[in-house]
Coordinates of C-alpha atoms in Angstrom, one line a residue:
M1 CA 28.8 -20.0 -1.1
C2 CA 28.5 -22.2 -4.2
V3 CA 31.2 -22.4 -6.9
F4 CA 30.5 -24.6 -10.0
G5 CA 32.4 -24.9 -13.2
G6 CA 34.2 -21.6 -12.9
A7 CA 31.0 -19.7 -11.9
C8 CA 29.0 -19.1 -8.8
A9 CA 25.4 -20.1 -8.2
V10 CA 24.7 -17.2 -5.9
A11 CA 23.2 -18.6 -2.8
S12 CA 22.8 -15.3 -0.9
L13 CA 19.5 -16.2 0.7
L14 CA 21.0 -19.2 2.3
E15 CA 24.2 -17.3 3.1
A16 CA 22.3 -14.5 4.8
V17 CA 20.3 -16.9 6.9
K18 CA 23.5 -18.5 7.9
E19 CA 24.9 -15.1 8.9
T20 CA 22.1 -14.8 11.4
K21 CA 22.6 -18.2 13.1
E22 CA 23.8 -16.7 16.4
T23 CA 21.5 -13.7 16.4
P24 CA 17.9 -13.3 17.6
M25 CA 16.8 -12.9 14.0
S26 CA 17.3 -16.6 13.4
R27 CA 14.4 -17.2 15.7
T28 CA 12.1 -15.4 13.3
F29 CA 12.7 -18.2 10.7
S30 CA 11.1 -20.9 12.8
K31 CA 7.8 -22.2 11.5
N32 CA 5.4 -22.0 8.6
A33 CA 8.6 -22.0 6.6
L34 CA 8.6 -20.4 3.2
R35 CA 10.9 -22.3 0.9
I36 CA 12.9 -20.3 -1.6
A37 CA 14.9 -22.2 -4.3
L38 CA 17.5 -20.2 -6.1
L39 CA 18.2 -21.2 -9.7
P40 CA 21.8 -21.5 -10.7
A41 CA 23.4 -18.2 -11.5
L42 CA 25.8 -17.1 -14.1
L43 CA 26.9 -20.2 -16.1
G44 CA 24.8 -22.6 -14.1
G45 CA 25.4 -24.6 -11.0
V46 CA 24.0 -25.9 -7.8
A47 CA 20.4 -24.9 -6.9
C48 CA 20.6 -23.5 -3.4
T49 CA 17.7 -23.3 -1.0
A50 CA 16.9 -21.0 1.9
V51 CA 14.2 -21.5 4.4
L52 CA 12.6 -18.3 5.8
D53 CA 9.8 -17.8 8.2
P54 CA 7.2 -15.1 7.9
T55 CA 5.4 -16.6 10.9
S56 CA 1.7 -16.4 10.7
E57 CA -0.1 -13.5 12.2
S58 CA -2.7 -14.1 14.9
A59 CA -5.2 -11.8 16.3
P60 CA -7.3 -13.7 18.8
P61 CA -10.2 -11.9 20.4
M62 CA -9.5 -9.7 23.4
V63 CA -11.6 -7.8 25.9
V64 CA -11.5 -4.2 25.1
G65 CA -11.5 -2.0 28.2
T66 CA -10.1 1.3 29.4
A67 CA -6.5 0.2 29.9
G68 CA -4.0 1.8 27.6
T69 CA -0.3 1.9 27.1
A70 CA 2.1 3.0 29.7
G71 CA 1.3 6.6 30.7
A72 CA -2.3 6.3 29.4
A73 CA -3.8 3.6 31.6
S74 CA -6.1 6.1 33.4
E75 CA -7.6 7.5 30.2
P76 CA -11.3 6.8 29.8
P77 CA -12.5 5.1 26.6
I78 CA -13.6 7.4 23.8
V79 CA -17.3 6.9 23.3
V80 CA -18.7 7.0 19.8
K81 CA -22.2 6.2 18.8
P82 CA -22.2 3.5 16.0
N83 CA -24.8 3.4 13.3
T84 CA -26.9 0.7 14.9
E85 CA -29.4 0.7 12.0
R86 CA -26.6 -0.2 9.6
G87 CA -24.6 -2.3 12.0
G88 CA -21.7 0.0 12.6
T89 CA -18.4 -0.8 14.2
A90 CA -19.9 -1.7 17.6
V91 CA -16.5 -1.3 19.3
V92 CA -15.3 1.0 22.0
P93 CA -12.1 2.9 20.9
T94 CA -9.1 2.0 23.1
T95 CA -5.4 2.8 23.3
Q96 CA -4.7 -0.8 24.2
L97 CA -2.8 -2.5 21.4
D98 CA -4.5 -5.6 19.9
E99 CA -2.6 -8.9 19.7
G100 CA -2.0 -8.8 15.9
R101 CA 1.6 -9.4 14.7
V102 CA 3.7 -8.1 11.8
V103 CA 5.5 -10.9 10.1
L104 CA 8.6 -10.7 8.0
R105 CA 7.6 -8.6 4.9
R106 CA 9.0 -8.9 1.4
L107 CA 9.3 -5.8 -0.6
N108 CA 6.2 -5.7 -2.9
R109 CA 6.6 -4.8 -6.6
T110 CA 6.3 -1.0 -6.0
E111 CA 8.7 -1.0 -3.1
Y112 CA 11.2 -3.1 -5.0
D113 CA 11.3 -0.8 -8.0
N114 CA 11.5 2.3 -5.9
T115 CA 14.2 0.8 -3.7
V116 CA 16.5 -0.2 -6.6
R117 CA 15.8 3.2 -8.1
D118 CA 17.2 4.9 -5.0
L119 CA 19.9 2.4 -4.4
L120 CA 21.2 2.0 -7.9
G121 CA 20.0 5.0 -9.8
T122 CA 18.2 2.9 -12.3
A123 CA 15.3 4.1 -14.4
S124 CA 14.1 0.5 -15.1
T125 CA 11.1 -1.0 -13.3
P126 CA 12.0 -4.8 -13.2
A127 CA 9.3 -5.7 -10.7
R128 CA 6.4 -3.9 -12.5
S129 CA 7.5 -5.3 -15.9
G130 CA 8.7 -8.7 -14.9
F131 CA 7.5 -9.9 -11.4
A132 CA 4.3 -11.9 -10.6
A133 CA 1.5 -9.8 -9.2
D134 CA 1.5 -9.4 -5.4
D135 CA -1.4 -10.8 -3.4
V136 CA -3.7 -8.3 -1.8
E137 CA -5.1 -8.7 1.7
D138 CA -7.5 -6.3 3.4
G139 CA -7.3 -4.1 0.3
F140 CA -3.5 -3.6 0.3
D141 CA -0.3 -5.3 -1.0
T142 CA 1.7 -4.4 2.0
I143 CA 0.5 -7.2 4.3
G144 CA 3.5 -9.4 5.2
Q145 CA 1.4 -12.5 5.6
S146 CA 0.4 -12.4 1.9
L147 CA 3.8 -11.4 0.4
V148 CA 5.0 -14.9 -0.2
V149 CA 7.9 -16.0 -2.4
S150 CA 7.2 -18.6 -5.1
R151 CA 9.6 -20.5 -7.2
L152 CA 8.6 -18.3 -10.2
L153 CA 9.3 -15.1 -8.2
T154 CA 12.6 -16.5 -7.1
E155 CA 13.6 -16.9 -10.8
Q156 CA 12.4 -13.3 -11.5
L157 CA 14.4 -11.9 -8.6
E158 CA 17.5 -13.6 -9.7
K159 CA 17.1 -12.3 -13.3
A160 CA 16.4 -8.8 -12.0
A161 CA 19.5 -8.8 -9.8
T162 CA 21.7 -9.9 -12.7
T163 CA 20.3 -7.2 -15.0
L164 CA 20.6 -4.5 -12.3
V165 CA 24.3 -5.2 -11.5
D166 CA 25.1 -5.5 -15.3
E167 CA 23.6 -2.0 -15.7
L168 CA 25.6 -0.6 -12.8
L169 CA 28.9 -2.0 -14.0
A170 CA 28.3 -0.9 -17.6
R171 CA 28.0 2.8 -16.5
P172 CA 31.0 5.0 -17.5
A173 CA 33.7 5.5 -14.9
A174 CA 32.7 9.2 -14.6
D175 CA 29.0 8.4 -14.0
P176 CA 28.0 9.8 -10.6
V177 CA 26.0 6.7 -9.6
R178 CA 28.9 4.4 -10.4
A179 CA 31.3 6.7 -8.7
R180 CA 29.2 6.7 -5.5
I181 CA 28.9 2.9 -5.3
L182 CA 32.3 2.0 -6.6
S183 CA 34.1 4.5 -4.4
C184 CA 37.6 3.2 -5.1
E185 CA 39.4 1.7 -8.1
L186 CA 39.3 -2.1 -7.8
T187 CA 42.6 -3.6 -8.8
A188 CA 44.6 -6.6 -7.8
A189 CA 46.8 -4.4 -5.6
S190 CA 43.9 -2.5 -4.0
A191 CA 41.4 -5.4 -3.7
A192 CA 42.2 -6.2 0.0
T193 CA 41.0 -2.7 1.1
C194 CA 38.9 -1.5 -1.8
L195 CA 36.5 -4.5 -2.0
P196 CA 35.5 -4.3 1.7
Q197 CA 35.1 -0.5 1.3
I198 CA 32.7 -0.9 -1.7
L199 CA 30.7 -3.7 -0.1
S200 CA 30.4 -2.3 3.3
A201 CA 28.9 1.0 2.1
F202 CA 26.7 -0.8 -0.5
M203 CA 25.4 -3.4 2.0
G204 CA 24.6 -0.7 4.6
R205 CA 22.4 1.1 2.2
A206 CA 20.8 -2.0 0.7
Y207 CA 20.1 -3.5 4.2
R208 CA 19.0 -0.1 5.6
R209 CA 21.2 -0.6 8.7
P210 CA 24.8 -0.9 9.8
V211 CA 26.4 -4.2 8.7
S212 CA 28.9 -6.2 10.7
A213 CA 32.5 -7.0 9.7
D214 CA 31.5 -10.7 9.4
E215 CA 28.7 -9.8 7.0
V216 CA 31.0 -7.8 4.8
Q217 CA 33.7 -10.5 4.9
S218 CA 31.2 -13.2 3.7
R219 CA 30.6 -11.1 0.5
V220 CA 34.3 -10.5 0.1
A221 CA 34.9 -14.2 0.4
L222 CA 32.3 -14.8 -2.3
S223 CA 33.9 -12.3 -4.6
T224 CA 37.3 -13.9 -4.1
A225 CA 36.0 -17.4 -4.6
V226 CA 34.5 -16.4 -8.0
Q227 CA 37.7 -14.7 -9.1
Q228 CA 39.8 -17.7 -8.1
A229 CA 37.5 -20.1 -9.8
G230 CA 38.4 -18.6 -13.2
G231 CA 36.8 -15.2 -13.2
D232 CA 38.3 -11.8 -12.8
L233 CA 37.9 -8.9 -10.3
T234 CA 34.9 -7.5 -12.1
R235 CA 33.1 -10.9 -12.2
G236 CA 33.8 -11.4 -8.5
L237 CA 32.5 -7.9 -7.7
H238 CA 29.4 -8.7 -9.8
A239 CA 28.7 -11.9 -7.8
A240 CA 29.1 -10.1 -4.5
L241 CA 26.8 -7.2 -5.5
K242 CA 24.2 -9.5 -6.9
S243 CA 24.3 -11.6 -3.8
V244 CA 23.4 -8.5 -1.8
L245 CA 20.4 -7.9 -4.0
L246 CA 19.3 -11.5 -3.3
S247 CA 19.8 -11.4 0.4
P248 CA 16.7 -11.5 2.7
H249 CA 18.1 -8.4 4.4
F250 CA 17.5 -6.5 1.1
L251 CA 14.4 -8.4 -0.2
F252 CA 12.6 -8.3 3.2
R253 CA 11.9 -5.6 5.7
V254 CA 13.6 -7.3 8.7
E255 CA 12.3 -6.1 12.1
L256 CA 13.6 -7.9 15.1
G257 CA 12.1 -6.3 18.2
D258 CA 12.2 -9.2 20.7
P259 CA 11.3 -12.3 18.5
A260 CA 10.7 -14.4 21.6
S261 CA 8.4 -12.0 23.4
P262 CA 4.6 -12.0 22.8
S263 CA 4.5 -8.5 24.2
S264 CA 5.1 -5.5 22.0
T265 CA 8.6 -4.2 22.0
P266 CA 10.0 -1.0 20.5
L267 CA 11.5 -1.1 17.1
S268 CA 15.1 0.1 16.8
D269 CA 15.7 3.5 15.2
Y270 CA 16.9 1.8 12.0
E271 CA 13.8 -0.4 11.9
L272 CA 11.6 2.6 12.6
A273 CA 13.4 4.6 9.8
S274 CA 12.6 1.8 7.3
R275 CA 9.0 1.6 8.5
L276 CA 8.7 5.3 8.1
S277 CA 10.2 5.5 4.6
Y278 CA 8.3 2.6 3.2
F279 CA 5.1 4.1 4.6
L280 CA 5.6 7.6 3.1
W281 CA 7.8 6.9 0.1
A282 CA 7.3 3.2 -0.6
S283 CA 11.1 3.1 -0.7
M284 CA 14.3 2.9 1.3
P285 CA 15.4 5.5 3.8
D286 CA 17.7 8.3 2.5
D287 CA 20.9 9.3 4.1
T288 CA 19.2 12.0 6.2
L289 CA 16.8 9.5 7.7
L290 CA 19.5 7.0 8.3
A291 CA 21.5 9.7 10.1
S292 CA 18.6 10.4 12.4
A293 CA 18.4 6.6 13.1
E294 CA 22.1 6.5 13.8
S295 CA 21.7 9.4 16.3
K296 CA 18.7 7.7 17.8
R297 CA 16.5 10.7 17.2
L298 CA 13.5 8.7 16.0
S299 CA 12.6 6.4 18.8
P300 CA 11.7 9.1 21.4
A301 CA 8.7 10.0 19.2
G302 CA 9.2 13.7 19.7
P303 CA 9.5 16.8 17.6
E304 CA 12.4 15.3 15.4
L305 CA 10.1 12.4 14.4
D306 CA 7.4 14.9 13.5
Q307 CA 9.9 16.9 11.4
E308 CA 11.0 13.7 9.6
V309 CA 7.4 12.9 8.7
E310 CA 6.9 16.5 7.4
R311 CA 10.1 16.3 5.4
L312 CA 9.3 12.9 3.8
L313 CA 5.8 14.1 2.9
A314 CA 7.3 17.3 1.2
D315 CA 9.7 15.2 -0.8
P316 CA 8.9 14.3 -4.4
K317 CA 9.3 10.6 -3.4
A318 CA 6.1 10.9 -1.4
Q319 CA 4.4 10.3 -4.7
G320 CA 5.0 6.7 -3.9
F321 CA 2.6 7.0 -0.9
F322 CA 0.0 9.0 -2.8
E323 CA -0.1 6.5 -5.7
S324 CA 0.3 3.3 -3.6
F325 CA -2.1 4.1 -0.7
A326 CA -4.7 6.1 -2.7
G327 CA -4.1 3.7 -5.6
Q328 CA -5.4 0.9 -3.6
W329 CA -7.8 2.5 -1.1
L330 CA -9.4 4.8 -3.6
S331 CA -9.1 2.2 -6.5
T332 CA -7.1 4.3 -8.9
R333 CA -5.0 1.3 -9.8
E334 CA -8.1 -0.6 -10.9
A335 CA -9.3 2.4 -12.9
L336 CA -6.3 2.1 -15.2
R337 CA -7.6 -1.4 -16.1
F338 CA -11.3 -0.5 -16.5
V339 CA -12.5 -0.9 -20.0
A340 CA -16.0 0.5 -20.8
D341 CA -18.3 -1.1 -23.3
E342 CA -17.6 0.5 -26.7
A343 CA -21.3 0.2 -27.8
Q344 CA -22.5 2.0 -24.7
F345 CA -19.6 4.4 -24.2
P346 CA -18.0 5.1 -27.6
D347 CA -16.2 8.2 -26.3
Y348 CA -14.4 6.3 -23.6
D349 CA -10.8 6.3 -25.0
D350 CA -7.3 5.7 -23.6
A351 CA -6.8 9.4 -22.9
L352 CA -9.9 9.3 -20.6
R353 CA -9.0 6.0 -19.0
E354 CA -5.5 7.3 -18.1
S355 CA -6.8 10.6 -16.8
L356 CA -9.3 9.2 -14.3
P357 CA -6.8 7.8 -11.8
Q358 CA -4.5 10.9 -12.2
E359 CA -7.4 13.1 -11.0
T360 CA -7.9 11.1 -7.8
N361 CA -4.2 10.8 -7.1
L362 CA -3.7 14.6 -7.4
F363 CA -6.8 15.1 -5.3
F364 CA -5.5 12.9 -2.5
K365 CA -2.1 14.6 -2.7
S366 CA -3.8 18.0 -2.2
L367 CA -5.6 16.7 0.9
I368 CA -2.3 16.2 2.6
A369 CA -0.3 19.1 1.1
E370 CA -3.1 21.6 2.0
A371 CA -3.8 20.0 5.4
Q372 CA -7.4 19.4 4.5
P373 CA -9.8 17.9 7.1
L374 CA -10.4 14.1 6.8
S375 CA -14.0 14.8 5.6
A376 CA -12.7 16.7 2.6
V377 CA -12.1 13.4 0.8
V378 CA -15.9 13.2 0.4
L379 CA -16.9 16.8 0.8
A380 CA -14.3 18.8 -1.2
K381 CA -15.8 21.0 -3.9
Y382 CA -12.7 21.0 -6.1
S383 CA -10.8 18.6 -8.2
F384 CA -8.1 18.3 -10.8
V385 CA -8.8 17.9 -14.5
N386 CA -7.1 18.1 -17.9
E387 CA -8.6 19.0 -21.2
R388 CA -10.0 15.5 -21.8
L389 CA -11.5 15.1 -18.3
A390 CA -13.0 18.6 -18.3
R391 CA -14.8 17.8 -21.5
H392 CA -16.0 14.5 -20.1
Y393 CA -17.3 16.1 -17.0
G394 CA -18.9 19.0 -18.8
L395 CA -16.7 21.6 -17.1
P396 CA -15.2 24.7 -18.7
A397 CA -12.3 23.9 -20.9
V398 CA -8.8 24.0 -19.5
S399 CA -5.5 24.1 -21.3
G400 CA -2.2 22.3 -20.7
G401 CA -2.0 19.5 -18.1
F402 CA -4.0 18.9 -15.0
T403 CA -5.4 22.1 -13.4
R404 CA -7.2 22.6 -10.1
V405 CA -10.8 23.6 -10.7
S406 CA -13.8 24.6 -8.5
L407 CA -16.8 22.3 -8.5
E408 CA -19.1 24.9 -7.0
G409 CA -22.3 25.0 -8.9
T410 CA -21.8 21.5 -10.4
P411 CA -23.2 18.2 -9.3
R412 CA -19.8 16.9 -8.3
I413 CA -18.4 16.6 -4.8
G414 CA -15.4 14.7 -3.4
V415 CA -14.2 11.3 -4.4
L416 CA -17.7 9.9 -4.8
S417 CA -18.2 11.9 -8.0
Q418 CA -14.8 11.2 -9.4
G419 CA -14.6 9.0 -12.5
A420 CA -12.1 6.5 -11.1
F421 CA -14.4 5.4 -8.3
L422 CA -17.5 5.5 -10.5
A423 CA -15.9 3.4 -13.2
V424 CA -14.4 0.6 -11.1
S425 CA -17.6 0.3 -9.1
S426 CA -19.6 -0.3 -12.3
Y427 CA -19.9 -3.0 -15.0
P428 CA -18.5 -2.2 -18.5
G429 CA -21.9 -1.5 -19.9
R430 CA -23.9 -0.1 -16.9
T431 CA -23.7 1.2 -13.4
S432 CA -24.0 -1.1 -10.4
P433 CA -25.7 0.4 -7.4
V434 CA -24.7 -2.7 -5.4
R435 CA -21.0 -2.4 -6.2
R436 CA -21.0 1.3 -5.5
A437 CA -22.8 0.9 -2.2
N438 CA -20.5 -2.0 -1.2
W439 CA -17.5 0.2 -2.0
V440 CA -18.8 3.0 0.2
L441 CA -19.6 0.7 3.1
E442 CA -16.3 -1.2 2.8
E443 CA -13.7 1.4 1.9
L444 CA -15.2 4.5 3.7
L445 CA -17.0 2.9 6.7
C446 CA -15.3 -0.5 7.0
D447 CA -18.7 -2.1 7.5
P448 CA -19.4 -4.2 4.4
P449 CA -22.8 -5.9 4.0
P450 CA -23.0 -9.7 4.4
S451 CA -22.5 -11.9 1.4
A452 CA -25.6 -12.5 -0.6
P453 CA -27.2 -15.9 -0.3
S454 CA -26.3 -18.4 -3.0
N455 CA -29.9 -18.8 -4.2
I456 CA -30.4 -15.2 -5.1
P457 CA -31.7 -14.9 -8.7
A458 CA -29.7 -12.9 -11.1
L459 CA -30.8 -9.3 -12.0
T460 CA -32.6 -9.1 -15.3
E461 CA -30.3 -7.3 -17.7
Q462 CA -32.9 -6.8 -20.5
R463 CA -34.9 -3.7 -19.8
P464 CA -37.7 -2.3 -22.0
P465 CA -37.2 1.3 -23.2
G466 CA -37.8 3.8 -20.4
A467 CA -37.2 1.3 -17.6
T468 CA -34.4 2.6 -15.4
L469 CA -32.0 0.3 -13.5
R470 CA -33.5 1.5 -10.3
Q471 CA -36.9 0.2 -11.3
T472 CA -35.4 -3.2 -12.2
F473 CA -33.7 -3.2 -8.8
E474 CA -36.9 -2.5 -7.0
Q475 CA -38.5 -5.5 -8.6
H476 CA -35.5 -7.6 -7.5
R477 CA -35.8 -6.2 -4.0
A478 CA -39.3 -7.5 -3.7
N479 CA -37.8 -10.9 -3.1
P480 CA -37.8 -11.2 0.8
S481 CA -34.3 -12.9 0.8
C482 CA -32.9 -9.8 -1.0
A483 CA -34.7 -7.1 0.9
A484 CA -32.6 -7.0 4.1
C485 CA -29.3 -6.2 2.3
H486 CA -30.8 -4.0 -0.3
K487 CA -32.5 -1.9 2.4
I488 CA -28.9 -0.8 3.4
M489 CA -27.3 -0.7 0.0
D490 CA -29.9 0.6 -2.4
P491 CA -30.2 4.1 -1.0
I492 CA -26.4 4.5 -1.2
G493 CA -26.1 3.1 -4.7
F494 CA -29.2 5.0 -6.1
A495 CA -27.8 8.3 -4.7
L496 CA -25.0 7.9 -7.3
E497 CA -27.2 7.0 -10.3
S498 CA -26.8 10.5 -11.8
F499 CA -23.3 9.3 -12.9
D500 CA -23.0 6.6 -15.6
A501 CA -20.5 3.8 -15.7
A502 CA -17.8 6.0 -17.3
G503 CA -18.3 8.8 -14.7
A504 CA -20.2 11.2 -16.8
Y505 CA -23.2 13.1 -15.4
R506 CA -26.7 12.1 -16.6
T507 CA -30.3 12.8 -16.0
T508 CA -31.8 9.8 -17.8
D509 CA -31.1 6.1 -17.9
N510 CA -32.4 4.0 -20.8
G511 CA -34.8 6.8 -21.6
G512 CA -36.3 7.1 -18.1
A513 CA -35.6 9.9 -15.6
V514 CA -32.9 9.1 -13.0
D515 CA -34.2 9.1 -9.5
T516 CA -31.5 9.6 -6.8
T517 CA -33.7 10.1 -3.8
G518 CA -33.9 7.6 -1.0
Q519 CA -33.6 7.1 2.7
L520 CA -30.7 5.5 4.6
A521 CA -31.4 2.7 7.1
D522 CA -31.3 5.1 10.0
G523 CA -33.9 7.4 8.4
T524 CA -31.6 10.0 6.9
P525 CA -33.1 11.3 3.6
L526 CA -31.0 11.4 0.5
T527 CA -31.5 13.4 -2.7
G528 CA -28.2 12.6 -4.4
V529 CA -24.4 12.5 -4.0
D530 CA -24.2 15.7 -1.9
D531 CA -26.4 14.2 0.8
L532 CA -24.6 10.9 0.6
A533 CA -21.2 12.6 1.0
R534 CA -22.4 14.5 4.1
A535 CA -23.9 11.3 5.6
V536 CA -20.6 9.5 5.1
A537 CA -18.6 12.3 6.6
G538 CA -20.9 12.5 9.6
D539 CA -21.0 8.8 10.2
A540 CA -19.3 7.7 13.5
D541 CA -17.5 5.0 11.6
F542 CA -15.9 7.2 9.0
A543 CA -12.8 8.4 10.9
I544 CA -12.4 5.0 12.4
C545 CA -12.4 3.4 9.0
V546 CA -9.9 5.9 7.5
A547 CA -7.5 5.2 10.4
K548 CA -7.9 1.5 10.0
Q549 CA -7.1 1.7 6.3
M550 CA -4.0 3.8 6.9
L551 CA -2.8 1.6 9.8
T552 CA -3.3 -1.5 7.6
Y553 CA -1.2 0.0 4.8
A554 CA 1.5 1.5 7.1
V555 CA 2.0 -1.3 9.6
G556 CA 1.6 -4.2 7.1
R557 CA -0.9 -6.4 8.9
S558 CA -4.6 -6.9 9.3
F559 CA -6.7 -4.7 11.6
A560 CA -9.8 -6.7 10.9
S561 CA -10.4 -8.4 14.3
K562 CA -12.7 -6.7 16.8
S563 CA -9.8 -5.7 19.1
A564 CA -7.8 -4.4 16.2
K565 CA -10.8 -2.3 15.1
A566 CA -11.1 -0.9 18.6
Y567 CA -7.4 0.0 18.5
A568 CA -7.9 1.7 15.1
A569 CA -10.8 3.6 16.6
G570 CA -8.5 4.8 19.4
V571 CA -6.2 6.2 16.7
G572 CA -8.9 7.6 14.5
V573 CA -11.5 9.1 16.8
P574 CA -9.1 11.7 18.5
V575 CA -8.3 13.1 15.0
K576 CA -11.8 12.8 13.5
D577 CA -12.1 16.6 13.2
A578 CA -8.4 17.1 12.3
T579 CA -6.5 17.1 9.1
W580 CA -4.9 14.4 6.9
P581 CA -1.4 15.2 8.1
A582 CA -2.6 14.9 11.7
L583 CA -3.9 11.4 10.9
I584 CA -0.5 10.5 9.4
Q585 CA 1.3 11.7 12.5
A586 CA -1.2 9.8 14.7
V587 CA -0.4 6.6 12.8
V588 CA 3.3 7.2 13.0
H589 CA 3.1 7.9 16.8
S590 CA 0.9 4.9 17.4
E591 CA 2.1 1.9 19.3
A592 CA 1.2 -0.4 16.4
F593 CA 3.6 1.5 14.1
R594 CA 6.5 1.9 16.5
T595 CA 6.6 -1.6 18.0
R596 CA 6.7 -5.2 17.0
R597 CA 5.2 -8.2 18.8
G598 CA 7.2 -11.5 18.9
E599 CA 5.9 -15.0 19.7
T600 CA 6.5 -17.5 22.4
P601 CA 9.3 -19.9 21.3

């Protein structure tokens, strides 16, 4: 600990690393070190540094065969027919886990805010309002490799911890949150027993696991040192609680497995409980889930694990999953930031901008709550609208908040006709068939087209009256260097041209008739969004891609290598005709979710 001028520069990151000196965890802080410099806390003091190691993930190529995990080695591979005209996955699904690794993962901004909400009962959102944006990899902000800690973030973490503890200690004595955390009255006479009691319970919940006597004693010693340096009992308690919120055991999702083994080893029940809660709640485990971990009822991967998954999904905190997973996969987060060109779309107001992502989030939530098939994400003929969105879509008026409505007899179907997707895949002033096609290929089929050559001429933006965007594209496509990619993308993008950049339905573009007909690269004819939705749902890559997206989000690492895609196919193909809850259960039961791979020392 650091004591300076009567105050303590809280060096909890360093202290927590020291706590692990004699444990296997210390070996996870070995190379590619991430340097974290803590600024002086309280009245100023010594800057303390901790060195952590989210070791880099590797996923070298591997031969994909029929061998699986223990008990499944005799299973034949699941054969799917890739879309060879488009490229397709070109992998054979397998149950053999790829060689990718999960590295030490910091709580992202959403997880941090949700965790301090559940730990401290705060309504504030310090991460969303004050932390630097998290980096995104493979479409998600849950990838440990990208969740680095900068000097700026360190300062923000220190400030947030101070504010959160200030808020806790300022609560009235009768406040239930304060009473739960400060479970005894801290006085000079009771400090020897009361302080360890408070810190032991608080650290156990904050670290999402049981804590040792030595860990508790280190915080007690910190509190005592602050008090003896000129503070008082409250100031000492403040320093100890703050140090817990700055510990790697709180800020990171620590999973040990066997750090020295390159083979996958099972997570402990407590590690599995955290992985489960951050997957389905984007927050810490609750007491019920921790009790299941204590009783070791999660690791057998039996009915009790299934029941916990169902319980977590039925809890209001599952909103964290709906908004975080769908918010990134289905681009609803981006929709909140989309600003349409006022000259082209004068009716696009804040009420509409805020309604678009809510529609998609509610729609995705219904897919799980109603156990809809995977294909319903693109084929469902219903959605959720409020008064503003119903008016924008040309649907019958609704009153009150969001209401489920049928889309039968309308040109809309599934997520591909929802305004959130249509807006973020457009430019502010016009649609973009290329962006929309690329989104479909990348997010729904995991088969993005190659990057365009650098010498491709820009599309002509000036169009004479009556000239549609499609006609301009067809002139652009006449360039031989453009034709190959556009053969794949244009039919997809053109099928969506009946929706403008703000998501409204239209029959004309710039005065010319909209033409949504086309033919996919494999010869499948399209006449609009309905045909496109059916083509996506029937594509062999669709279920594989959905499984890959969910594995990436849930496990917190990339599944982009060929062997990882084959493993994702092994998870997705068996449930391709099943429901969204079945896919979630398949991910939770997967070896990738329930194990961790170490590295050779």
